[in-house]
Each structure stands twice: as C-alpha cells, then as structure tokens.
Tab-separated table of C-alpha atoms in Angstrom:
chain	number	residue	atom	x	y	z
A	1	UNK	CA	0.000	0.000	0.000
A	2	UNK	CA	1.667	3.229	-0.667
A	3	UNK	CA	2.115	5.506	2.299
A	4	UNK	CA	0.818	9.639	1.695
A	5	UNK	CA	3.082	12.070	3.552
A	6	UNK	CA	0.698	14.814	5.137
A	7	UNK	CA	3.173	18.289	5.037
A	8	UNK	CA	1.751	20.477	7.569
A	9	UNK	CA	3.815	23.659	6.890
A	10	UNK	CA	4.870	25.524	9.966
A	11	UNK	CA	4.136	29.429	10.100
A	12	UNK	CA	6.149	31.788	12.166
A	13	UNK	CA	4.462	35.154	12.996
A	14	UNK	CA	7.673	37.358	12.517
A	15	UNK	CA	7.305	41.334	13.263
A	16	UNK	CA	9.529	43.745	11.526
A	17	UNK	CA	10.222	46.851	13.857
A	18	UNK	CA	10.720	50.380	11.836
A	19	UNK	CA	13.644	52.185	12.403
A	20	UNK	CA	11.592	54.697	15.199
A	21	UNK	CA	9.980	51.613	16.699
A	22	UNK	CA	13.488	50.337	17.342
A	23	UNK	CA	14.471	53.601	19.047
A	24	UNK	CA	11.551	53.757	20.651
A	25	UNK	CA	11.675	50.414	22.671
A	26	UNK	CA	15.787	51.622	23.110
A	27	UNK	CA	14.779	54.567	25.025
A	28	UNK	CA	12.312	52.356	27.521
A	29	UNK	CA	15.392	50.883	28.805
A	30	UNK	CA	17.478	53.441	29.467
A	31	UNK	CA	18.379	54.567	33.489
A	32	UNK	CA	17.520	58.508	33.805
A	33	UNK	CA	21.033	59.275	34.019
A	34	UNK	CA	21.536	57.466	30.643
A	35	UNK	CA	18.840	59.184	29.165
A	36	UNK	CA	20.158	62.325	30.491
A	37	UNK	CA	23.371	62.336	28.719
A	38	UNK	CA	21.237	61.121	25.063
A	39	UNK	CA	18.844	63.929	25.637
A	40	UNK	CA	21.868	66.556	26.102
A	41	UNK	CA	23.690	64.832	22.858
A	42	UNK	CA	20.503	65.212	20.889
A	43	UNK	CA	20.325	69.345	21.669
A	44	UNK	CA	23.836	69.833	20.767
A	45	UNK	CA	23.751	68.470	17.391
A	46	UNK	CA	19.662	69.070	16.239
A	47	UNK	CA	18.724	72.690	15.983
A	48	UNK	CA	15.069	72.096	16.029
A	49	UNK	CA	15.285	71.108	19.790
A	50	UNK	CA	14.390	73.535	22.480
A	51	UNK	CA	14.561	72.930	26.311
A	52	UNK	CA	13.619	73.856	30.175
A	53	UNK	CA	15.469	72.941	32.850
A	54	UNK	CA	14.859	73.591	36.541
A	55	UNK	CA	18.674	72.764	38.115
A	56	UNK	CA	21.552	73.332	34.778
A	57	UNK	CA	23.923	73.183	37.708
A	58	UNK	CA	22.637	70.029	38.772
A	59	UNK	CA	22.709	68.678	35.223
A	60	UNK	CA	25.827	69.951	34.483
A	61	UNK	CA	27.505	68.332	37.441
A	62	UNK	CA	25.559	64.744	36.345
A	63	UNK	CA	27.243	65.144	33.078
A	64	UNK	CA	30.765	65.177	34.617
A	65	UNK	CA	30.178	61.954	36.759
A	66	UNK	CA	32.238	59.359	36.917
A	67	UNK	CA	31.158	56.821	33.602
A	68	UNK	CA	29.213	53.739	34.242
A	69	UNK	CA	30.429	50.181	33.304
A	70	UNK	CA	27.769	50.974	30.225
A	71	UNK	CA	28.920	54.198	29.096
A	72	UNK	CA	32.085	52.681	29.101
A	73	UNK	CA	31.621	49.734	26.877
A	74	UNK	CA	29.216	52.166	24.971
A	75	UNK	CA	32.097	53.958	23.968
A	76	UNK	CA	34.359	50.978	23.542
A	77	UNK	CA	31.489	50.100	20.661
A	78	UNK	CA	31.899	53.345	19.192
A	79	UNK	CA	35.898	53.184	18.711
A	80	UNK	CA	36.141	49.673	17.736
A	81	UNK	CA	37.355	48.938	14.049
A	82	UNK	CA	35.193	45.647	13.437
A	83	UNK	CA	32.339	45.465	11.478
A	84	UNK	CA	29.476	46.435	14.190
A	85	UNK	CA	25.558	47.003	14.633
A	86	UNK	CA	25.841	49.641	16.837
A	87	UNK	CA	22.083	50.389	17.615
A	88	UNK	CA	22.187	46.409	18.240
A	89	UNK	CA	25.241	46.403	20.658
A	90	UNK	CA	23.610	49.679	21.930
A	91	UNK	CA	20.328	47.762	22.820
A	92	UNK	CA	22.544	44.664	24.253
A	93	UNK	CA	24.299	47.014	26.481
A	94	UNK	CA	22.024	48.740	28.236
A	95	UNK	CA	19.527	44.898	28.483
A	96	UNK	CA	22.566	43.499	30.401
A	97	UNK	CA	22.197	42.325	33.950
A	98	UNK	CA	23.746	43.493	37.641
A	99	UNK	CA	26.765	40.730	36.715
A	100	UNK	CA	26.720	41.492	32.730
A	101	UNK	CA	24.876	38.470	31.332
A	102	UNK	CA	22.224	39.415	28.297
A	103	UNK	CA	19.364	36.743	29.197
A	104	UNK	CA	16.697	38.162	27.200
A	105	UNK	CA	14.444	36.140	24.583
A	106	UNK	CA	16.655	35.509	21.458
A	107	UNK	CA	13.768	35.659	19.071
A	108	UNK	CA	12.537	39.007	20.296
A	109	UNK	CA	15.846	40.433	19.380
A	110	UNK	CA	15.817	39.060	16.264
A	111	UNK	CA	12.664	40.490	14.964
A	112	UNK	CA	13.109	43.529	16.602
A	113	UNK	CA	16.483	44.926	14.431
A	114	UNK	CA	15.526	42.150	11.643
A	115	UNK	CA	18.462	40.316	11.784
A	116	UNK	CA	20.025	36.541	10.936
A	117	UNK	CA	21.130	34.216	14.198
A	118	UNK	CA	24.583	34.627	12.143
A	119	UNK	CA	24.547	38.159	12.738
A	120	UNK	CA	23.591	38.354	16.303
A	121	UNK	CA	26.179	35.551	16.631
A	122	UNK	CA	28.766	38.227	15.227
A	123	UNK	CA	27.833	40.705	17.438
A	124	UNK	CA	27.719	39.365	20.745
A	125	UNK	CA	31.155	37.737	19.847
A	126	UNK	CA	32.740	41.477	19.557
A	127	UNK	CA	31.161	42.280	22.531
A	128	UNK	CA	32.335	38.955	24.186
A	129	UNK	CA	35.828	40.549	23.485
A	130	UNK	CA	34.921	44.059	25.127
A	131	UNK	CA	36.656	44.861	28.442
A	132	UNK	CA	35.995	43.018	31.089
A	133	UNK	CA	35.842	40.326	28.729
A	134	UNK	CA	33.122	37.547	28.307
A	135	UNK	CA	30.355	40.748	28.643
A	136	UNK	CA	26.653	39.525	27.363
A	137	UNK	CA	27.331	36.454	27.669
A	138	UNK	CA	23.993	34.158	28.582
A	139	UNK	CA	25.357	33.370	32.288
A	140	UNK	CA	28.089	31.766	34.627
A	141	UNK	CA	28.758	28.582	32.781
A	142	UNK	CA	28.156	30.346	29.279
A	143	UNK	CA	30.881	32.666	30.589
A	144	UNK	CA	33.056	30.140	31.997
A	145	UNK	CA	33.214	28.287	28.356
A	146	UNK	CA	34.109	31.628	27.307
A	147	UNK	CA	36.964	31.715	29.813
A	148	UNK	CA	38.444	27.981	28.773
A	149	UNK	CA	38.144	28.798	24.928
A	150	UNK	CA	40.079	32.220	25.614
A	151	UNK	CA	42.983	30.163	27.105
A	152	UNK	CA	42.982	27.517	24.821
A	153	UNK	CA	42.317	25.096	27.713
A	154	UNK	CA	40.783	22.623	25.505
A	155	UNK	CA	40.656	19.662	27.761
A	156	UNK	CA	38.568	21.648	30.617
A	157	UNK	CA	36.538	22.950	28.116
A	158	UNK	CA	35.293	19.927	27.334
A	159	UNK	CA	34.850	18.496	30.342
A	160	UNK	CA	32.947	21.461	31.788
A	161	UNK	CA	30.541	21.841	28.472
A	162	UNK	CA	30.365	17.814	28.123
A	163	UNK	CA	30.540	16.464	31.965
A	164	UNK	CA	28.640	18.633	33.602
A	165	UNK	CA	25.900	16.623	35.093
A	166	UNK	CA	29.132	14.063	35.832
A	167	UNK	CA	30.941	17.013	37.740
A	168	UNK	CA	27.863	18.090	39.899
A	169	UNK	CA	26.953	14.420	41.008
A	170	UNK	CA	30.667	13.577	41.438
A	171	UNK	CA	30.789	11.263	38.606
A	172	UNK	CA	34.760	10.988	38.682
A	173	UNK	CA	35.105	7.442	36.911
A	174	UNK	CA	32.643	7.982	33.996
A	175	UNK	CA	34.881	11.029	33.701
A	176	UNK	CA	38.255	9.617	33.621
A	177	UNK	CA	37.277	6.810	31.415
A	178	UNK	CA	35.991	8.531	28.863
A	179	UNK	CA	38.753	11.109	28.362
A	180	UNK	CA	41.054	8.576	29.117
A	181	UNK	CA	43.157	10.825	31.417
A	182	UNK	CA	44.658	9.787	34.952
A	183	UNK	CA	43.375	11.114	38.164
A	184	UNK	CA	45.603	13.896	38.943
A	185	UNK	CA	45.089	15.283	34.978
A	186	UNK	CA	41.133	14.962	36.088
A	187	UNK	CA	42.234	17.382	39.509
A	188	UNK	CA	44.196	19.848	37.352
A	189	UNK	CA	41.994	20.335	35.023
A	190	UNK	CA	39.396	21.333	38.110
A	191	UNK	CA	41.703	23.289	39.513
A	192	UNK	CA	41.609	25.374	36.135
A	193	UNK	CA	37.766	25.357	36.142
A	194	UNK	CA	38.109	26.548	39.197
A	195	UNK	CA	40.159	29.477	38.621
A	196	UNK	CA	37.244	30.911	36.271
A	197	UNK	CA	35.896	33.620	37.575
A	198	UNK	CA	31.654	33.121	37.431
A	199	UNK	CA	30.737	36.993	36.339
A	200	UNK	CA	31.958	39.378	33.487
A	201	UNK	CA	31.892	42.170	36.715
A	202	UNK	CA	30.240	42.240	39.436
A	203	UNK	CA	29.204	45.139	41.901
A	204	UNK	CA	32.360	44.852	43.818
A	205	UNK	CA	34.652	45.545	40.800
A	206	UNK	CA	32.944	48.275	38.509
A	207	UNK	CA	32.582	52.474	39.463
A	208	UNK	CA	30.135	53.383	41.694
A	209	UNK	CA	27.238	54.323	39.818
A	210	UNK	CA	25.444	57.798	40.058
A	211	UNK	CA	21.953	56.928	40.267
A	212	UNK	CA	19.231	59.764	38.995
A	213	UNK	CA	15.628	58.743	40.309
A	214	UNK	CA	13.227	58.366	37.741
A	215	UNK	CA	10.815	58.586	40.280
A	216	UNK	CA	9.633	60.371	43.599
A	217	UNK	CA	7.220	59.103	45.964
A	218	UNK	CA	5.645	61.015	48.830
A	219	UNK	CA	2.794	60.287	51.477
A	220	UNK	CA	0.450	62.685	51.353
A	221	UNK	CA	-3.031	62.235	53.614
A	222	UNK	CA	-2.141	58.758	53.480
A	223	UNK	CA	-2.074	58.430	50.069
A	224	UNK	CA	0.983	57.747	47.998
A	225	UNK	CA	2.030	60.672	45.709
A	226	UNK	CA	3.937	59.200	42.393
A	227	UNK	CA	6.194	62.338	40.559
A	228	UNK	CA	8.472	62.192	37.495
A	229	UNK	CA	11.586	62.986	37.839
A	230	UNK	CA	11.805	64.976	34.372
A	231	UNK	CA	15.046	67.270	34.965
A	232	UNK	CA	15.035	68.635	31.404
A	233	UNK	CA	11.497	68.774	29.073
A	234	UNK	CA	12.719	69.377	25.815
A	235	UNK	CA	10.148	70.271	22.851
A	236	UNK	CA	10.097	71.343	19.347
A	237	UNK	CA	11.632	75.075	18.126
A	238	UNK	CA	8.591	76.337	16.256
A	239	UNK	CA	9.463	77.158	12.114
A	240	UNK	CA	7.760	77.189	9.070
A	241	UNK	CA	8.822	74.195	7.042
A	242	UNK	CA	7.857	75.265	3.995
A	243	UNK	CA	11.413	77.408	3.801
A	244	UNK	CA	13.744	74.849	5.060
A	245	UNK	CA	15.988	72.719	3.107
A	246	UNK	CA	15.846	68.533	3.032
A	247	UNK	CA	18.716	68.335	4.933
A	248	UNK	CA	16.929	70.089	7.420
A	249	UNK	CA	13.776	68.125	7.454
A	250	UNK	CA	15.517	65.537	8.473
A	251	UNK	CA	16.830	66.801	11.759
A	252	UNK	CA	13.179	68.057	12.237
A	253	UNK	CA	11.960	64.360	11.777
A	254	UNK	CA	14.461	62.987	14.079
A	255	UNK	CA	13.888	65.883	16.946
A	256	UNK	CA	9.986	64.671	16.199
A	257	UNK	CA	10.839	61.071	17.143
A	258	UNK	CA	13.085	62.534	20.020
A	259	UNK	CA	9.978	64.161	21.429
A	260	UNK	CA	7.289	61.040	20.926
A	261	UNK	CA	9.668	58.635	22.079
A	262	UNK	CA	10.391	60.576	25.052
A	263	UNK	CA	6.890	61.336	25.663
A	264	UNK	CA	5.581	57.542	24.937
A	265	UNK	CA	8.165	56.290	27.577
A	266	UNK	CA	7.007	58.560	30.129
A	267	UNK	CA	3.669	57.522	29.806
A	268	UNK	CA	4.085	54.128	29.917
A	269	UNK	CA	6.820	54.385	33.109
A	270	UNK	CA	3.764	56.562	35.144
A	271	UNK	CA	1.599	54.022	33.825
A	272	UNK	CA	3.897	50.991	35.412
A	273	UNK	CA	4.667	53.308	38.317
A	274	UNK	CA	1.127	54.347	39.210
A	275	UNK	CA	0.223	50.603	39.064
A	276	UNK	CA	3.255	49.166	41.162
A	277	UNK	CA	2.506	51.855	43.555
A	278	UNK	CA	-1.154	51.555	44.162
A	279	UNK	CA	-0.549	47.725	44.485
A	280	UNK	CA	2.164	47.659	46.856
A	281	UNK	CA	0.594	50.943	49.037
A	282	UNK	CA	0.266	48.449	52.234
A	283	UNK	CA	3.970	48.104	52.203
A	284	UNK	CA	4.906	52.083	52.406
A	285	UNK	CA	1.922	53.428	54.340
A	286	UNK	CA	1.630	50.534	57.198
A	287	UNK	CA	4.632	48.918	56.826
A	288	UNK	CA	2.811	45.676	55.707
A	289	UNK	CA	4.716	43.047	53.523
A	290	UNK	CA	5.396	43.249	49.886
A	291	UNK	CA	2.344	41.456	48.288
A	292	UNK	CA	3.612	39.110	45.304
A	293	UNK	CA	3.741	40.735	42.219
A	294	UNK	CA	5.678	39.630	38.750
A	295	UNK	CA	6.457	41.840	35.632
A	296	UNK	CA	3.274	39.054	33.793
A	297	UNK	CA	0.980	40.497	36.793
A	298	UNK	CA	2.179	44.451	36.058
A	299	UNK	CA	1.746	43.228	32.112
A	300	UNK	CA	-2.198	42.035	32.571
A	301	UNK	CA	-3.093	45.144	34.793
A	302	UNK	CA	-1.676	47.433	32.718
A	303	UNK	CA	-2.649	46.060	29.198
A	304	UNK	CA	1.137	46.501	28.164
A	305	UNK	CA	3.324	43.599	26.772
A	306	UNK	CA	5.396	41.621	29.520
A	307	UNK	CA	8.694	42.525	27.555
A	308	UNK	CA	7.694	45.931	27.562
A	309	UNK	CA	7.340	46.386	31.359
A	310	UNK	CA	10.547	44.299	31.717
A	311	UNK	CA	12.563	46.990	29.350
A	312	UNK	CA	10.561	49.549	31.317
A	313	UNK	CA	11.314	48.495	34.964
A	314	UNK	CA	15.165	48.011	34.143
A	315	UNK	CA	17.076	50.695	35.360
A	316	UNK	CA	14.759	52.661	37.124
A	317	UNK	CA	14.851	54.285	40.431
A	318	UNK	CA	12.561	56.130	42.951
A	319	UNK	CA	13.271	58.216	45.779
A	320	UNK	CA	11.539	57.590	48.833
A	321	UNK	CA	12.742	59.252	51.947
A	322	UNK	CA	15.620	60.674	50.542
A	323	UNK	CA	16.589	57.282	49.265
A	324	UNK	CA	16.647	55.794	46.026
A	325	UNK	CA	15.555	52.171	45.492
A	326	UNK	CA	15.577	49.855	41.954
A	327	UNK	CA	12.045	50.119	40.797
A	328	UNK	CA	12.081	46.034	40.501
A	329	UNK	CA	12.185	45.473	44.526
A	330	UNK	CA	8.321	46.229	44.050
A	331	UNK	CA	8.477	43.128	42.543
A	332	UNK	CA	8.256	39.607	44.354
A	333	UNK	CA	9.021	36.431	41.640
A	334	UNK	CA	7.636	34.100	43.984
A	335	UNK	CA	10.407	33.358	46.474
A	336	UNK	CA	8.240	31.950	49.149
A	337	UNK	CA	5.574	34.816	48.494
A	338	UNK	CA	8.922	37.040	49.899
A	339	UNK	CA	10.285	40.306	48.280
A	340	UNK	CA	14.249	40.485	47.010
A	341	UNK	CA	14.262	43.169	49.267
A	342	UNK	CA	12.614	41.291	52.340
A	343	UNK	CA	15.039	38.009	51.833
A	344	UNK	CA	17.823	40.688	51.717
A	345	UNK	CA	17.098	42.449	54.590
A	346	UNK	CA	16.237	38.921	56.628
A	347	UNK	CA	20.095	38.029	56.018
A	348	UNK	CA	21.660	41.158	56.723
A	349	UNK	CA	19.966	40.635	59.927
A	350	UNK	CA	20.919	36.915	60.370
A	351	UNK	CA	24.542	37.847	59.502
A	352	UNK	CA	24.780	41.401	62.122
A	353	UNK	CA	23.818	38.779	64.802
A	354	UNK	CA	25.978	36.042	64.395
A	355	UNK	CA	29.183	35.571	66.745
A	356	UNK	CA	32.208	36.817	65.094
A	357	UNK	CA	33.604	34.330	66.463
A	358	UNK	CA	31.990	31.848	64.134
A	359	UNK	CA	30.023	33.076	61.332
A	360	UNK	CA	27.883	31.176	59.353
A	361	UNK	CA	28.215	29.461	56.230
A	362	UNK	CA	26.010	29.768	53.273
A	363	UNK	CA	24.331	26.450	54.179
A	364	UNK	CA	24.189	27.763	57.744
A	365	UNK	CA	22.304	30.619	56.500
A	366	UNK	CA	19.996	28.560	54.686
A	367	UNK	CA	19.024	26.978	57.850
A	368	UNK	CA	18.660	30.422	59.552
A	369	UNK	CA	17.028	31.813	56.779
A	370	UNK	CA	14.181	28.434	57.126
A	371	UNK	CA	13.345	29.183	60.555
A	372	UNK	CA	12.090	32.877	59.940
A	373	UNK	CA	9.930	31.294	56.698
A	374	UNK	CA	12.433	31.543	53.538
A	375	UNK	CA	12.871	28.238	52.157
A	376	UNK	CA	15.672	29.425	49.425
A	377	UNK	CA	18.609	27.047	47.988
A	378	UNK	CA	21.733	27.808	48.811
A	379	UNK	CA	23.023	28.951	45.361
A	380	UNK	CA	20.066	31.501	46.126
A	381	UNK	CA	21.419	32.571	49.583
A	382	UNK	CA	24.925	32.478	48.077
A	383	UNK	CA	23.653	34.968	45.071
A	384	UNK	CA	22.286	37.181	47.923
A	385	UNK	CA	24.900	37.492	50.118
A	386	UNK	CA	27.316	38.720	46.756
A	387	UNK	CA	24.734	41.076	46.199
A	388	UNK	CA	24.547	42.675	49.565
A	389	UNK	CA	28.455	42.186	49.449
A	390	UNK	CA	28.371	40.189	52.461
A	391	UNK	CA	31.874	38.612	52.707
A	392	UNK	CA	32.039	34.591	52.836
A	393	UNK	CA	32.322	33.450	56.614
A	394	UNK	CA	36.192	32.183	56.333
A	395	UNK	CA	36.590	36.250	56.191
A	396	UNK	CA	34.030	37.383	58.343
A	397	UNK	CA	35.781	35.289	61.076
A	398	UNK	CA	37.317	37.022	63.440
C-alpha cells in the first residue's frame, strides 16, 4: 500500500520593527542618568530642539560623573574597528544584567532589528571581546566556556561543556574513562575550572554608579504621591517648514521622534509606576509586607506587553525618603511569596547577629534563613549574600 506524507507547513508570525519603533523600545530601557546624557547629545547636534530645565547646575555636574560600566563599553562600541551594529550592541548594552549576562528572549531580538542568528552571533562575539571580557554572555557557565576557549584550555573545556551533570553528582570514573586521562590530569583540570571567575563584573569591581531617580514618591493624607523625575522637558523650536531645506527636514523628523519617544516612555513608566505603587501601598503606608507581584501580573493590569514592562522596569529608580531604590524590589518572583528586598534584609539581619567568632556558612544561613519562613537554595542565599556584598564566613571570622 503506498504511504501519503501529510506536510503540515509551519508558520512563524515574525514582526519587523521600523527604524523609530526600534528607538523607541531603546529609550524604555534606558536609566535617567543614561537618558540624560542622550537627551543633552541630541540638543547639541539638532537645531530644532528647544529645552527647560529647573537645576543646569545640577545637570551639568551629572554630566561630569564618573562613567558607568555601560557608558564605558558604549564607547568601547563606538571606537572599535570591526564590522558592528551599533544600535544592536547599543540595545545589548544597556539589556545586560547586575553581573553582565544578556538573558533576554533571542527571538525578540531578532525580529526587533531584523536580523540573521549569524549576525547576532557576530555581534555578541565582539562584545564577548569588550573589556571586562566575556560581557553579554547568557550566564556563569556560558561565561566560563568563554573563559576555557580564551585560554585555549581545551581539555577543561570539554569536560565542563560535556561532563557537567558528571561534575555536579561527582561522577569521577565515567569522567576519567571517557577522556582517558589519569586522576591527577582529572584534579588539574578542576583546579583550572576553578580558577574561572563566574561573572563578566560584578558590583564589587565596577565604578560606583550615580543613580538619577526616575521617580519620587511622597505620602500625602495617606495616600501615595507618584512624581516624574523629568530634569530637562525638551520640545520642538517652532518654524515654518515650507522654507527649510531637506537636509533640514531631516533633523526636524528625528527631533519629532526625540519628542514622541520621550513622551511615549514617560507615559508608559507613570503608567507601570502608578500601578506598582497603588498595588504595593500596604507596604509604604503601614509597613505591611510586599504582596507578590511579577512583571506578567504588572503586564495584565496594565494592558502593556510583559517585555515591555521588563525593558521599562530596568534601570529605574525612585526616591523615597531621601533614598533611592531599583524600581524592581516592588516586585516579588515568587520566592516563598517574599520580596528580594525582604530576603535581603532577613540576612543582613541573620549575619549582624551572628558571633564573630563563628560566622555562618552559606548552608548555615539557609538553615537560619528556614526558621524565619524563607525556604531558598543555597546557590540563592549564596547569590544574595554577593549582592549585599556580604563577605564569605572564612573572612568574616574574626
């Protein structure tokens, strides 16, 4: 009997972002301080931009502070001689993480500058090269492959990127008989996975950053006022068009999409804002806990697409009592229905009353951190303490 092959082609929805669109989403992720320094670019080179400011002292002084580990690989983008998508590093810069991993959706990326895997391959290897080295890569063990290939240590690179699973559940034998080395090869070549570092930086190792609130929030008749933080409004110099040249319609169209853009992601962050705000109110007028909340829950209330409040949330700061705060600690992923900022907080505490004597260990901590309700792994805990830059207990000892 002969057989019939059924074909059921496949159809991927693929959206192709304009050039403004691309800029657009861009200036959602940018920090205030960031956004600053592209707003003061932008009205020293377009004519048809006009602004107000309320402090040019205080801007002026923001504009002289010291770079952040961005600006500077910004500017090592701008000087290198390889071929480069600059708008795409540009984007890929300012997406990275608090360690310098780029974890966001591959796809997204793709469709957004309309570009080939091969191309965003290219990319992110130029910016794997960047200083500190191994930047956007996808996370510790991408980076750590990164490391091994760098030194040519072919042997631990493939015993990292094949024997992983072998490594974690102490697999030695499988190991050794496989790769057909001796025992004390299989201990040097640990001893060189161990001297990878697991992050391209790391709070501890990059310039204090100068943070500009995006935000300020005041209690007012107990009720939570929500501000902007807009230190310069810029808008458009009025001109009849009709007597301009081309040449000069373009800079108008750009200082256009200057303005929209500026004013869409405004909207959008008061939009967030407002929400987050309102939601969490418990938490800064009684002191109640942080209710869970994820960027999917801020993405249904607010009718906005999840990526969207991601790129809007990153980077953004309120002040509240004369201190600024990340904008994500409003955010609880689920941790045992805890906050970041709660589980944070909970081992600061655990570690200021600990005998110096004999300070805890991470797995110690996990046990401390159980009795007061946090049931976190210890990878977790560890992350946390790095964070808070909370030494390991061999130097806390005293």
């Amino acid at each position: 009997m002969a057989q019939t092959f059924l074909v059921s082609p496949k159809i991927k929805q693929k959206i192709k972002y304009s050039k403004n669109q691309q800029d657009s989403l861009a200036l959602l992720k940018l920090s205030n301080l960031t956004l600053l320094k592209e707003i003061k670019n932008a009205l020293s080179t377009n004519p048809f931009l006009q602004y107000t400011s309320l402090n040019d002292s205080y801007i002026d002084s923001l504009m002289m502070a010291e770079p952040s580990i961005k600006d500077d690989l910004i500017s090592q983008v701008n000087t290198t001689r390889k071929k480069i998508n600059k708008e795409l590093c540009y984007y890929i810069i300012q997406s990275l993480d608090e360690h310098g991993f780029f974890q966001e959706n591959i796809d997204d990326l793709l469709n957004l500058f309309s570009i080939t895997s091969n191309e965003l391959d290219t990319n992110l290897t130029i910016l794997h090269d960047l200083e500190p080295c191994g930047i956007a890569t996808k996370n510790s063990f991408d980076f750590m492959l990164y490391q091994l290939k760098s030194r040519n240590e072919d042997l631990a690179y493939t015993l990292l990127n094949t024997y992983k699973e072998e490594i974690e559940n102490s697999n030695i034998n499988k190991i050794i008989t496989e790769l057909n080395i001796t025992y004390d090869e299989f201990i040097h070549q640990m001893d060189i996975l161990r001297s990878c570092t697991i992050y391209p930086y790391t709070s501890t190792n990059t310039a204090v950053q100068t943070i500009v609130p995006d935000l300020f929030i005041h209690i007012e008749n107990d009720e939570l006022d929500v501000q902007l933080n807009e230190l310069i409004n810029i808008s458009l110099v009025e001109i009849d068009t009709k007597q301009i040249s081309e040449e000069a319609k373009a800079y108008l169209r750009d200082a256009k999409t200057l303005v929209n853009n500026l004013s869409f992601r405004n909207f959008n962050l008061m939009l967030i804002a407002n929400d987050l705000f309102t939601y969490q109110k418990d938490y800064f007028l009684y002191s109640s806990p942080l209710k869970k909340c994820t960027l999917m829950d801020v993405a249904n209330r607010t009718s906005l697409h999840f990526s969207t409040v991601s790129r809007i949330v990153n980077d953004k700061y309120f002040d509240y009592k004369n201190k600024s705060y990340p904008l994500s600690v409003l955010l609880c992923k689920g941790i045992s229905n805890k906050s970041t900022r709660e589980i944070e907080e909970a081992i600061q505490s655990i570690v200021m009353e600990e005998n110096p004597s004999c300070p805890l260990n991470d797995d110690l901590l996990v046990l401390a951190l159980k009795e007061r309700g946090y049931n976190i792994a210890r990878r977790t805990v560890s992350k946390y303490r790095k964070t808070l830059n909370i030494p390991s207990y061999k130097v806390r000892a005293k």
